[in-house]
Coordinates of C-alpha atoms in Angstrom, one line a residue:
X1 CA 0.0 0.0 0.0
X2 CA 1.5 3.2 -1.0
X3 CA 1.5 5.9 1.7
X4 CA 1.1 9.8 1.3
X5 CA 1.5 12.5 3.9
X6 CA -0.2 15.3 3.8
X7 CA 0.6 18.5 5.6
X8 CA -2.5 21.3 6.2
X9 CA 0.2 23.8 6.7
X10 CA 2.5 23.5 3.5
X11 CA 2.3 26.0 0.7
X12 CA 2.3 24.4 -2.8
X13 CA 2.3 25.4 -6.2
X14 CA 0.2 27.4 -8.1
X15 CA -0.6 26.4 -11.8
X16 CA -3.2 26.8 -14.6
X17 CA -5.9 23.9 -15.3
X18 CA -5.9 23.2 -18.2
X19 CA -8.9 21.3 -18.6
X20 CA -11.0 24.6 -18.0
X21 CA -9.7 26.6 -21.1
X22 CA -11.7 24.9 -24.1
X23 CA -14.6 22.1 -24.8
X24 CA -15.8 21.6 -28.3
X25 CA -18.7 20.8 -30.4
X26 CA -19.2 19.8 -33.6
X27 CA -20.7 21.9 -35.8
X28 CA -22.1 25.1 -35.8
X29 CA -25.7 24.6 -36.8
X30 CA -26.0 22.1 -34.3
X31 CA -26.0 24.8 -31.8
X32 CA -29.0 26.5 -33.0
X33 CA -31.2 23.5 -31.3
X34 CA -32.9 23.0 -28.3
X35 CA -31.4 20.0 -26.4
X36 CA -27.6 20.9 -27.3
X37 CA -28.0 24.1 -25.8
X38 CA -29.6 22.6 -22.6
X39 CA -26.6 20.3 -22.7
X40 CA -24.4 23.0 -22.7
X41 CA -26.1 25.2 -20.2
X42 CA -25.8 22.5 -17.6
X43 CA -22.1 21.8 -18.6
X44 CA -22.0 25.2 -17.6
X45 CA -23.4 25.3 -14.5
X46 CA -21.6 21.9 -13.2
X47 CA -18.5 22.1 -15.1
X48 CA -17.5 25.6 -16.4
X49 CA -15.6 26.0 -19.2
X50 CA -13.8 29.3 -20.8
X51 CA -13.8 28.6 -24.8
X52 CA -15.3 26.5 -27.4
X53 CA -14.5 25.4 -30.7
X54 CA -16.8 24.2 -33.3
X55 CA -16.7 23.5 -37.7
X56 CA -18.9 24.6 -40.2
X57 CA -19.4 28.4 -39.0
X58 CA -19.3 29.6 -42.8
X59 CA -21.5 26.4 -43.8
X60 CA -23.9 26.5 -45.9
X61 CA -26.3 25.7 -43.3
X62 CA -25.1 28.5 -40.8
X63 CA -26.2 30.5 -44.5
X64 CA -23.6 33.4 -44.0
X65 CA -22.5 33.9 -47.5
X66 CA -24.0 34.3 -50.8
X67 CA -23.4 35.9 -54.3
X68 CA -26.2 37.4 -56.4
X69 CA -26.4 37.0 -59.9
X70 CA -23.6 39.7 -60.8
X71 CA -21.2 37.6 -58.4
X72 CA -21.2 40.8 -55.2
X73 CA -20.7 39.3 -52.2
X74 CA -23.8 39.0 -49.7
X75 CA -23.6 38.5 -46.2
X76 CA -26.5 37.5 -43.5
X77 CA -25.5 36.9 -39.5
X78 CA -28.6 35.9 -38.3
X79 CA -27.8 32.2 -37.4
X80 CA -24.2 33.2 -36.0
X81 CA -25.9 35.6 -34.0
X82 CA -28.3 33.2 -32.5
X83 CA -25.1 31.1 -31.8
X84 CA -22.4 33.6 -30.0
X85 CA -25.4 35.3 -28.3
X86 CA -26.4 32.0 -26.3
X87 CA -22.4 31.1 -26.2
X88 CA -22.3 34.8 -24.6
X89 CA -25.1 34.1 -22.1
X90 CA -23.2 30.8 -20.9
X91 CA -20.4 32.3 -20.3
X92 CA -18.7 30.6 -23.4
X93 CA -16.1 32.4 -25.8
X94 CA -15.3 31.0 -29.4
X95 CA -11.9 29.5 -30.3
X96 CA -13.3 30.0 -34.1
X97 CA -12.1 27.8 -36.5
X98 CA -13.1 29.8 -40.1
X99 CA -14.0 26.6 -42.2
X100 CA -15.7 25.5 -44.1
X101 CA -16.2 27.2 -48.1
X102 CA -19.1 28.7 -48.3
X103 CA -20.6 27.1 -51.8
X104 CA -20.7 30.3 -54.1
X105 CA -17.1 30.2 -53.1
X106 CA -15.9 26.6 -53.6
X107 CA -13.2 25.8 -56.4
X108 CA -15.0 22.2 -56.5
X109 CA -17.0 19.8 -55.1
X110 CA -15.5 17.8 -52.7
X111 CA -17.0 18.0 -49.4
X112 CA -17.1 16.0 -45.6
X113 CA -19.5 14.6 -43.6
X114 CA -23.2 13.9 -44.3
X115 CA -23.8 17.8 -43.8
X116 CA -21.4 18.4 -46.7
X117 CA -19.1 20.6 -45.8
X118 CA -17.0 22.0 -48.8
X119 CA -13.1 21.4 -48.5
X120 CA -11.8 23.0 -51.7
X121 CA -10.0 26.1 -51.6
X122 CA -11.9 29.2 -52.0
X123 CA -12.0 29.9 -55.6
X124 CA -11.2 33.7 -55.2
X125 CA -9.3 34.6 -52.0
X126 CA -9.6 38.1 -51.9
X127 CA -13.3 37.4 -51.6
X128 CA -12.7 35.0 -48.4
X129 CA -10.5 37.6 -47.3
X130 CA -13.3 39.9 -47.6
X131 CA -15.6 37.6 -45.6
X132 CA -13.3 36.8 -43.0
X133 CA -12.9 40.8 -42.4
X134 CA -16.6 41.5 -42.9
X135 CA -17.4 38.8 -40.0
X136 CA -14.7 39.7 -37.6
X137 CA -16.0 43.7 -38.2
X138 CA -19.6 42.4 -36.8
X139 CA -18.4 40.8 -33.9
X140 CA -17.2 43.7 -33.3
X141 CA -19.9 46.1 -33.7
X142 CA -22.1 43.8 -31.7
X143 CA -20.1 42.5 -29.0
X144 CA -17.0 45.3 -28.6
X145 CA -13.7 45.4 -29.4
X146 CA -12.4 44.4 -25.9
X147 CA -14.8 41.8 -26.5
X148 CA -13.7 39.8 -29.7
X149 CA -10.0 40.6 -28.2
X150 CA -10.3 37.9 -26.3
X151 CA -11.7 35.3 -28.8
X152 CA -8.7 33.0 -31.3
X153 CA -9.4 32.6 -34.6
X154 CA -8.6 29.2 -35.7
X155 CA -7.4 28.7 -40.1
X156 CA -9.2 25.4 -41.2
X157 CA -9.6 21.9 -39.6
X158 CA -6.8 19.7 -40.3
X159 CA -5.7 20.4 -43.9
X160 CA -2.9 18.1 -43.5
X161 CA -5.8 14.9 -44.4
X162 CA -6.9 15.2 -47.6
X163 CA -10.6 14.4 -45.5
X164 CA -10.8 17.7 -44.8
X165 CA -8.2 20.2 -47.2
X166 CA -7.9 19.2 -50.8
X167 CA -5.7 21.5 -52.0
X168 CA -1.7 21.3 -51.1
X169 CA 0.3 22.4 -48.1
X170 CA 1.2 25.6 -49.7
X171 CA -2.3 26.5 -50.7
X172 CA -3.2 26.3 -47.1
X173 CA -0.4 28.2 -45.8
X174 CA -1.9 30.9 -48.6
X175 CA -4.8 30.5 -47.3
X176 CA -3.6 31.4 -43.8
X177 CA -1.6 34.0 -44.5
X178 CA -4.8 35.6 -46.2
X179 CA -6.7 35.3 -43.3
X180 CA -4.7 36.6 -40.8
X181 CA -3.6 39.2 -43.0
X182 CA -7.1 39.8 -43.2
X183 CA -7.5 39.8 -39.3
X184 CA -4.9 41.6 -38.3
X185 CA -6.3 44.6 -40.7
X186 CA -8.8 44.7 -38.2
X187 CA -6.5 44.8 -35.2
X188 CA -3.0 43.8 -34.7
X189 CA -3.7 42.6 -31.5
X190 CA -6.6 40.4 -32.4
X191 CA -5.7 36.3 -31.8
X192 CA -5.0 34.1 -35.1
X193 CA -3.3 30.9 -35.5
X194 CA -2.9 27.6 -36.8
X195 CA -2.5 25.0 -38.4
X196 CA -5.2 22.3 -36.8
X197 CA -3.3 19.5 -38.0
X198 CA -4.0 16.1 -36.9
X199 CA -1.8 13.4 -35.6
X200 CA 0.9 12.9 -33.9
X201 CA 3.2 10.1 -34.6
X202 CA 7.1 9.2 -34.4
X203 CA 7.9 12.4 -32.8
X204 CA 6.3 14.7 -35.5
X205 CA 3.3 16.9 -35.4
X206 CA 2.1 16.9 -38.8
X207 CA 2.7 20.4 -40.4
X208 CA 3.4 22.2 -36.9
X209 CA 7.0 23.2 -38.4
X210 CA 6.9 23.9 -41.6
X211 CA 4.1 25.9 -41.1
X212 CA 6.2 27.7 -38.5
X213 CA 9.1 28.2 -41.0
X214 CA 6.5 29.1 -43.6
X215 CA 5.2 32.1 -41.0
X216 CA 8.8 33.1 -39.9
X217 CA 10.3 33.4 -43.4
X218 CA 7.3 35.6 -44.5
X219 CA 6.6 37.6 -41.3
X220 CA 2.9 36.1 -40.9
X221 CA 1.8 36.5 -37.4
X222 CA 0.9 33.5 -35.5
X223 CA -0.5 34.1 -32.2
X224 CA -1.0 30.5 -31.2
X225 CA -0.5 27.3 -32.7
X226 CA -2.9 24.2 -32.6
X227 CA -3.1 20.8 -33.4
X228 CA -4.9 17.4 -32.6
X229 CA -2.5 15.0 -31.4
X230 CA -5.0 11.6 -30.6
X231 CA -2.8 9.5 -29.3
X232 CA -3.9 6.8 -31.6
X233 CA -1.7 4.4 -34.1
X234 CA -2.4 3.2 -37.7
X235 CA -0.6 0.0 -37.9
X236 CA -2.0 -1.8 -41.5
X237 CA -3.2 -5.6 -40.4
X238 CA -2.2 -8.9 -42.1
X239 CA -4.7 -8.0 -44.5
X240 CA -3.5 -5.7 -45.5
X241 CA -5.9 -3.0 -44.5
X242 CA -5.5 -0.1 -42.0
X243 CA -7.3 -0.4 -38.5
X244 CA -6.9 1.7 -35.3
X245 CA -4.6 0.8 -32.5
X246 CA -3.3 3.1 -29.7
X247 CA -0.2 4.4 -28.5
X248 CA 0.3 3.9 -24.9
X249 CA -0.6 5.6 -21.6
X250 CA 2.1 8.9 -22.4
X251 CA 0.7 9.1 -25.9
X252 CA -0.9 12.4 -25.4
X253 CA 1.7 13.5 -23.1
X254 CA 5.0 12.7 -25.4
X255 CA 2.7 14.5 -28.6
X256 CA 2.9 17.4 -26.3
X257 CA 6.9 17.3 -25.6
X258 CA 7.6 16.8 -29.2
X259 CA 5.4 19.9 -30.3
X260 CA 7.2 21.8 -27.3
X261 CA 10.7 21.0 -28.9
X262 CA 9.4 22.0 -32.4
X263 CA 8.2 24.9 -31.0
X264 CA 11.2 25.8 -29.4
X265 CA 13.4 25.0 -32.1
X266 CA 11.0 27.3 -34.6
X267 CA 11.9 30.4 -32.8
X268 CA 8.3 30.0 -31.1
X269 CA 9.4 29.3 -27.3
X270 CA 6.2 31.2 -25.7
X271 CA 3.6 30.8 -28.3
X272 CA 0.3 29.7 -26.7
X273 CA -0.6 25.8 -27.8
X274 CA -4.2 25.3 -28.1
X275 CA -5.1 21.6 -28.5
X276 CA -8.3 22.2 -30.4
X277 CA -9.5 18.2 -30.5
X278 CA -8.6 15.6 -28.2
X279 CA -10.2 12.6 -27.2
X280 CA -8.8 8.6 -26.3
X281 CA -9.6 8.4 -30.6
X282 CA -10.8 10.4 -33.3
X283 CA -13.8 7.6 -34.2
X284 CA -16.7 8.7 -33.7
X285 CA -18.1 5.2 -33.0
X286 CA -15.4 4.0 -30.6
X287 CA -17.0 2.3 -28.0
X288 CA -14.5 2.6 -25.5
X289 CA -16.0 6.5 -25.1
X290 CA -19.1 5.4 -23.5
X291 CA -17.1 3.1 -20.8
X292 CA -15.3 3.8 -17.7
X293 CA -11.9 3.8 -19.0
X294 CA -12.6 7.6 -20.1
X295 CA -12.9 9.3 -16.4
X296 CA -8.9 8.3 -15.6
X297 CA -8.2 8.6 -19.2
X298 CA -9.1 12.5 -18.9
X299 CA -8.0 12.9 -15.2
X300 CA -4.7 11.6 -15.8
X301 CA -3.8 13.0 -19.5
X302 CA -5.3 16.5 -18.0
X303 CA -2.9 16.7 -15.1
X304 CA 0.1 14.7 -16.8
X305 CA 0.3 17.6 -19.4
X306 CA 0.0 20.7 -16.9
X307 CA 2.5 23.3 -18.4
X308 CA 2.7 21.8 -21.5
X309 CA 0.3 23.3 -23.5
X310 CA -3.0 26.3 -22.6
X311 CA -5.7 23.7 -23.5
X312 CA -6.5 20.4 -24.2
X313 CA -9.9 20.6 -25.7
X314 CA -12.1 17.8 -25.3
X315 CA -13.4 16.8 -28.7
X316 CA -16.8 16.9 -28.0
X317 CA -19.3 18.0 -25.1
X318 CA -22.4 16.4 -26.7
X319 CA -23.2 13.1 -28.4
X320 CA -25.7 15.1 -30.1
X321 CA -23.2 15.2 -33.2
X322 CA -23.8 14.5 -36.8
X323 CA -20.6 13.9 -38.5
X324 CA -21.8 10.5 -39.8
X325 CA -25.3 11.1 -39.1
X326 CA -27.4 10.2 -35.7
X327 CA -26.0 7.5 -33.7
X328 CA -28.3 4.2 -33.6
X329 CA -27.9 3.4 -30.6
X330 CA -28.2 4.9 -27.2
X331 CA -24.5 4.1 -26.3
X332 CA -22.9 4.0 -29.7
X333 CA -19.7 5.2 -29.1
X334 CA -20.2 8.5 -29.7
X335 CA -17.2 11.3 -28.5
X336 CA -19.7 12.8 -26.2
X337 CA -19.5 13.8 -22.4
X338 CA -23.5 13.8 -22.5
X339 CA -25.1 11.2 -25.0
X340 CA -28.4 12.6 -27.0
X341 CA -30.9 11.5 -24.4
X342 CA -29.0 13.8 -21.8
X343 CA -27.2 10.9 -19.8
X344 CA -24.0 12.2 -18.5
X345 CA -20.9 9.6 -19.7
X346 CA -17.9 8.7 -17.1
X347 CA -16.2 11.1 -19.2
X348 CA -18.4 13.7 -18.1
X349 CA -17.7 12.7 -14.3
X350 CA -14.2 12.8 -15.3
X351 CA -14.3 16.8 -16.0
X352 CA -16.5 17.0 -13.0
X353 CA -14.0 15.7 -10.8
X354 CA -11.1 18.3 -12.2
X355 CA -13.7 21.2 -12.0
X356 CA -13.4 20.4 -8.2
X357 CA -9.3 20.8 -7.9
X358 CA -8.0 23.8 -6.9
X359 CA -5.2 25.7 -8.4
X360 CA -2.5 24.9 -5.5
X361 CA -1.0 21.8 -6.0
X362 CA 0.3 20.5 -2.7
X363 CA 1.2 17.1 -3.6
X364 CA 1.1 14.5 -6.7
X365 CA 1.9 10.8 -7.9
X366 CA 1.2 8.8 -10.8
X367 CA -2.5 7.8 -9.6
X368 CA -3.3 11.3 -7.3
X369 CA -3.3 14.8 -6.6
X370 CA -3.8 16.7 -4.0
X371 CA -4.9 20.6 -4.3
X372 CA -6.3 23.4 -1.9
X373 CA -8.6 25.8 -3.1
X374 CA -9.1 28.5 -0.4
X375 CA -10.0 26.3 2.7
X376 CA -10.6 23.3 1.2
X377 CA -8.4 20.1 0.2
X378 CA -9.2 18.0 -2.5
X379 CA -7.6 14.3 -2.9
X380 CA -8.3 13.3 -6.2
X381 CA -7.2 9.6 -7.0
X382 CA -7.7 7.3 -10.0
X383 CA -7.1 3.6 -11.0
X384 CA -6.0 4.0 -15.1
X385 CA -6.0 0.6 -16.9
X386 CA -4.6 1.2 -20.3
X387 CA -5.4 -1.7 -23.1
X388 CA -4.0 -4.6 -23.8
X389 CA -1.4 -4.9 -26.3
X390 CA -3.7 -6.9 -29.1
X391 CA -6.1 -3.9 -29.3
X392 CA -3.4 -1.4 -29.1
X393 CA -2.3 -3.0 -32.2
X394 CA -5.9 -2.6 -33.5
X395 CA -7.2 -5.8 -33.4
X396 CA -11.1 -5.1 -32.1
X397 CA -12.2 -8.6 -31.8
X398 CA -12.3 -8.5 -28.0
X399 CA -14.5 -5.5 -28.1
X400 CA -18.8 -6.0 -28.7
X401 CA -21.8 -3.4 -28.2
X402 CA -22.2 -4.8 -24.4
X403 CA -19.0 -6.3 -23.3
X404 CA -16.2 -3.4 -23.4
X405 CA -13.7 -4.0 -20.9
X406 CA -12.1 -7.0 -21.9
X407 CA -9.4 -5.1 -24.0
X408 CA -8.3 -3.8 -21.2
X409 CA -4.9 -4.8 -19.2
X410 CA -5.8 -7.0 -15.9
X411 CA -5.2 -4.7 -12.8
X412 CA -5.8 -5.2 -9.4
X413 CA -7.0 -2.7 -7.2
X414 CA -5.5 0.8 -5.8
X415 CA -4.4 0.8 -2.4
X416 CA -3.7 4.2 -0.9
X417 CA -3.2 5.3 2.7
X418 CA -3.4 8.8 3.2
X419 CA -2.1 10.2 6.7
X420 CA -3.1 13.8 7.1
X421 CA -1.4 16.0 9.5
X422 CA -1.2 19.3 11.5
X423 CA -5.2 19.0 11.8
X424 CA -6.8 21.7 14.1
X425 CA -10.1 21.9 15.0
X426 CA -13.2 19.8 13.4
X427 CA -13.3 18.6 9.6
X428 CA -15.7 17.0 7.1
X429 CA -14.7 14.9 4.6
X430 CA -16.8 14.5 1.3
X431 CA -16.2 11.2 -0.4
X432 CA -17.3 10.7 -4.0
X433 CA -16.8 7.4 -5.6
X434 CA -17.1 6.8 -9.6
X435 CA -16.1 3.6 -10.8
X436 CA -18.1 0.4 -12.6
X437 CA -20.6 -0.1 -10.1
X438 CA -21.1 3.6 -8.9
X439 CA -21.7 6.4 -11.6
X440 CA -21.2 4.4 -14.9
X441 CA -24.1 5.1 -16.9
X442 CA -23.2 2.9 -19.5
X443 CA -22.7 -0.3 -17.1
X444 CA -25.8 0.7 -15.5
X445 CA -27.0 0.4 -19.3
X446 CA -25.9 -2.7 -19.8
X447 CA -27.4 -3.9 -16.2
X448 CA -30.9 -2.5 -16.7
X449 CA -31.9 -4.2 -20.2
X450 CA -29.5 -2.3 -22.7
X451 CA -32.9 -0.6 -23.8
X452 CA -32.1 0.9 -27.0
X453 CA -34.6 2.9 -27.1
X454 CA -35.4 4.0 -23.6
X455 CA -38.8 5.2 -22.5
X456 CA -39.4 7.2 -19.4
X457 CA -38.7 4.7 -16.4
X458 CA -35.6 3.6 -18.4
X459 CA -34.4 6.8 -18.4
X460 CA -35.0 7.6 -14.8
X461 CA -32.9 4.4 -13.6
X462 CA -30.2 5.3 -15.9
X463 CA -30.4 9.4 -14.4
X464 CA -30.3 7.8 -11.1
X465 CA -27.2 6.0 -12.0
X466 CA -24.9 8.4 -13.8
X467 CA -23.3 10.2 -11.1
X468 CA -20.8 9.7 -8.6
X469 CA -21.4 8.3 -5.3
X470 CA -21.1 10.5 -2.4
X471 CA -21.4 10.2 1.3
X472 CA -20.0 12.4 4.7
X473 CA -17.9 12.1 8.1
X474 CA -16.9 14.6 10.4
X475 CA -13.8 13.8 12.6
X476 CA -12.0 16.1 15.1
X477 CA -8.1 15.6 15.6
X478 CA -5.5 17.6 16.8
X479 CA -2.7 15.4 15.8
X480 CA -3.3 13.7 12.3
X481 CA -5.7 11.6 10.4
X482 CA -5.5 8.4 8.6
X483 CA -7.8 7.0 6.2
X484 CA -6.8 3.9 3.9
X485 CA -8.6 4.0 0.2
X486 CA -9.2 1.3 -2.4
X487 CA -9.8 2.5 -6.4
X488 CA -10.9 -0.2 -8.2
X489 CA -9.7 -0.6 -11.5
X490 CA -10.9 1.8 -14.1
X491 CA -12.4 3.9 -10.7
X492 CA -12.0 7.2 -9.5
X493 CA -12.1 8.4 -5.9
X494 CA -12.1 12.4 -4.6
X495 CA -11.8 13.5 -0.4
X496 CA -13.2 17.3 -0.3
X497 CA -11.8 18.2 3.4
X498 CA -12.6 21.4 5.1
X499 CA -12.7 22.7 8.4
X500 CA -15.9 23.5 10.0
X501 CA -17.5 24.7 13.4
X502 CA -18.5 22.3 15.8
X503 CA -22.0 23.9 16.1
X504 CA -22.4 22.9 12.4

């Protein structure tokens, strides 16, 4: 059993969590409905997050740009309006990626997704130029200069796959250069970067450093620089055929040093790094999302890469998400932190948890922290289990619709003895448990019927079964306190201790 002191009276160090700067969404139109805004709102409420980041903005359905018949540029903001007005009223500021061509502007016809977004170059750039400026100049009008100030503006969505960018690398560094140029025209101190790459193999960000050199060598302004580094692998199987494996548990973490050094050795040593999509896979049907594995997935990756980068943006809040159209099933392995009937994932409790740290780390190992935030101290403890090495390798066999944990590495359970000293007075401790059989909505899912289409009761057991445990003690010690804690695998475990009168 490992054993951690912990001393009320030492000062630790401050830092910034991460985890609070960005969540994501994924597209725009799809936060002009009902239920993703309610989704949001209670994110909000329980959670809190700073920024988000979303496609499709100049979409065709988001119906911002049109040309008449003489080919003059016409512009209507209704629909972004609706958008950034209920983002304002949430307390939510855009990292806003500018993608994706609106249709009068396309050079062709290639598009993504079932909502079709275009992903050819824009036929005349001094015309997206003009768009970008035109949009940037009514944010401004309607919600101030300080205002947009604080918003990024994000070139493209990974134009390093031709899935989303068909033209070349140097047609999107043009494109780039366009747009900030365009930005900047505006205000030299408004935020632009780039280039959403995705990947992040072998030690090499795809397209982080040439498009540094390409900026430095032609004095284009880059104000931060993002990427998407899933810490997934590709390996081809004896079929011949690509399939998805996964790196191991420092996958996210070594993407980050490896963008650090390229950073550094680019000339761009204090650049903000904005990791605009992250998630354990960039599959929109992995069905390891829905599953415990993701609360210590988040928990550890978040506190892991403290320092390392300004965000790592969870890739995305809602399940409610229509790359490849609705998901058929309930639990489908969608990237959401809520799935589309509202029922909040272990991933979700995962974010929960970290919304509860403070920003004074006191103490840390490999499976805790342990933070003060004014009075209070939290312990926050997790159990990670990474995968075995077949299905790192990308062989899915092991993995079905209701049985998802036996690709998972055998682990025991956590032992941890905490020993808390220089206590003075009276204390509570609040205990939350989340692991398999406390919080897991999905293995409550899979307990209660796997009803795929759940009618009112279902949904009420499953509600009742989504969030952590929690229960109280009070204890009053002059001297120290001990308390010995077990984490079951894939589990997570938090202590909230504060001081409190003895007449409460």
């Amino acid at each position: 059993m490992e054993e951690i002191k912990i001393d009320l009276q030492y000062k630790g160090e401050l830092f910034k969590p991460i985890w609070k700067k960005l969540i994501t969404a994924g597209r725009a139109n799809e936060g002009l409905r009902a239920e993703w805004r309610e989704q949001l709102s209670k994110i909000q409420q329980e959670i809190g997050f700073e920024y988000i980041r979303f496609h499709g903005v100049f979409h065709e359905d988001m119906m911002v740009y049109h040309e008449d018949e003489n080919g003059k540029p016409m512009y209507n903001w209704q629909y972004i309006d609706s958008l950034l007005d209920f983002l304002h009223s949430v307390n939510l500021r855009p990292i806003m990626e500018l993608s994706f061509t609106p249709y009068d502007m396309q050079s062709g016809d290639k598009t993504v997704f079932w909502w079709k977004g275009n992903i050819t170059p824009p036929k005349d750039y001094e015309k997206w130029s003009m768009l970008v400026g035109a949009f940037v100049k009514h944010c401004i009008n309607r919600y101030g200069k300080k205002e947009v100030l604080s918003w990024y503006f994000e070139v493209w969505n990974e134009p390093n796959l031709k899935l989303f960018w068909s033209g070349t690398q140097e047609e999107y560094f043009e494109l780039y250069r366009v747009t900030a140029e365009a930005i900047k025209q505006i205000d030299t101190d408004m935020k632009v970067g780039g280039p959403a790459s995705s990947g992040s193999v072998d030690g090499s960000p795809p397209w982080v450093e040439d498009f540094l050199n390409y900026c430095r060598s032609n004095s284009v302004p880059v104000d931060f620089v993002s990427t998407h580094p899933y810490p997934n692998t590709y390996p081809i199987g004896s079929d011949g055929n690509q399939r998805e494996g996964y790196r191991d548990e420092n996958g996210t973490y070594n993407s980050l040093i490896w963008l650090k050094d390229i950073m550094n050795n680019c000339g761009y040593i204090d650049t903000e790094v904005h990791i605009t999509e992250w998630n354990a896979s960039p599959n929109d049907r992995d069905l390891i999302h829905d599953t415990m594995y993701m609360a210590p997935f988040i928990i550890q990756n978040n506190i892991k890469c403290l320092g390392l980068a300004d965000s790592l943006g969870f890739w995305a809040f809602t399940d409610i998400f229509e790359e490849r159209g609705a998901g058929r099933s309930i639990f489908h392995g969608g990237f959401g932190l809520i799935n589309a009937q509202g029922l909040e994932k272990p991933s979700y409790n995962g974010y929960w948890f970290l919304s509860r740290l403070g920003c004074e780390k006191l103490y840390s190992g490999k499976n805790y922290i342990v933070t003060r935030k004014e009075d209070k101290i939290q312990i926050l403890m997790w159990n990670y289990c990474h995968f075995n090495a077949a299905f790192s390798d990308g062989v899915r066999t092991g993995l079905s619709d209701y049985d998802r944990y036996s690709v998972f590495e055998s682990k025991e359970d956590k032992n941890l003895k905490f020993i808390i000293e220089n206590l003075e007075g009276r204390y509570k401790a609040v205990t939350y448990v989340n692991d398999r059989e406390n919080g897991s909505v999905f293995d409550s899912w899979v307990a209660n019927g796997t009803a795929e289409n759940p009618d009112t009761d279902d949904l009420a057991v499953l509600k009742a079964n989504m969030k952590p445990k929690g229960s109280i003690c009070y204890f009053e010690n002059t001297d120290s306190y001990e308390r010995d804690i077990t984490i079951k695998p894939h589990g997570v475990v938090l202590i909230e201790l504060s001081r409190v009168s003895k007449f409460t």
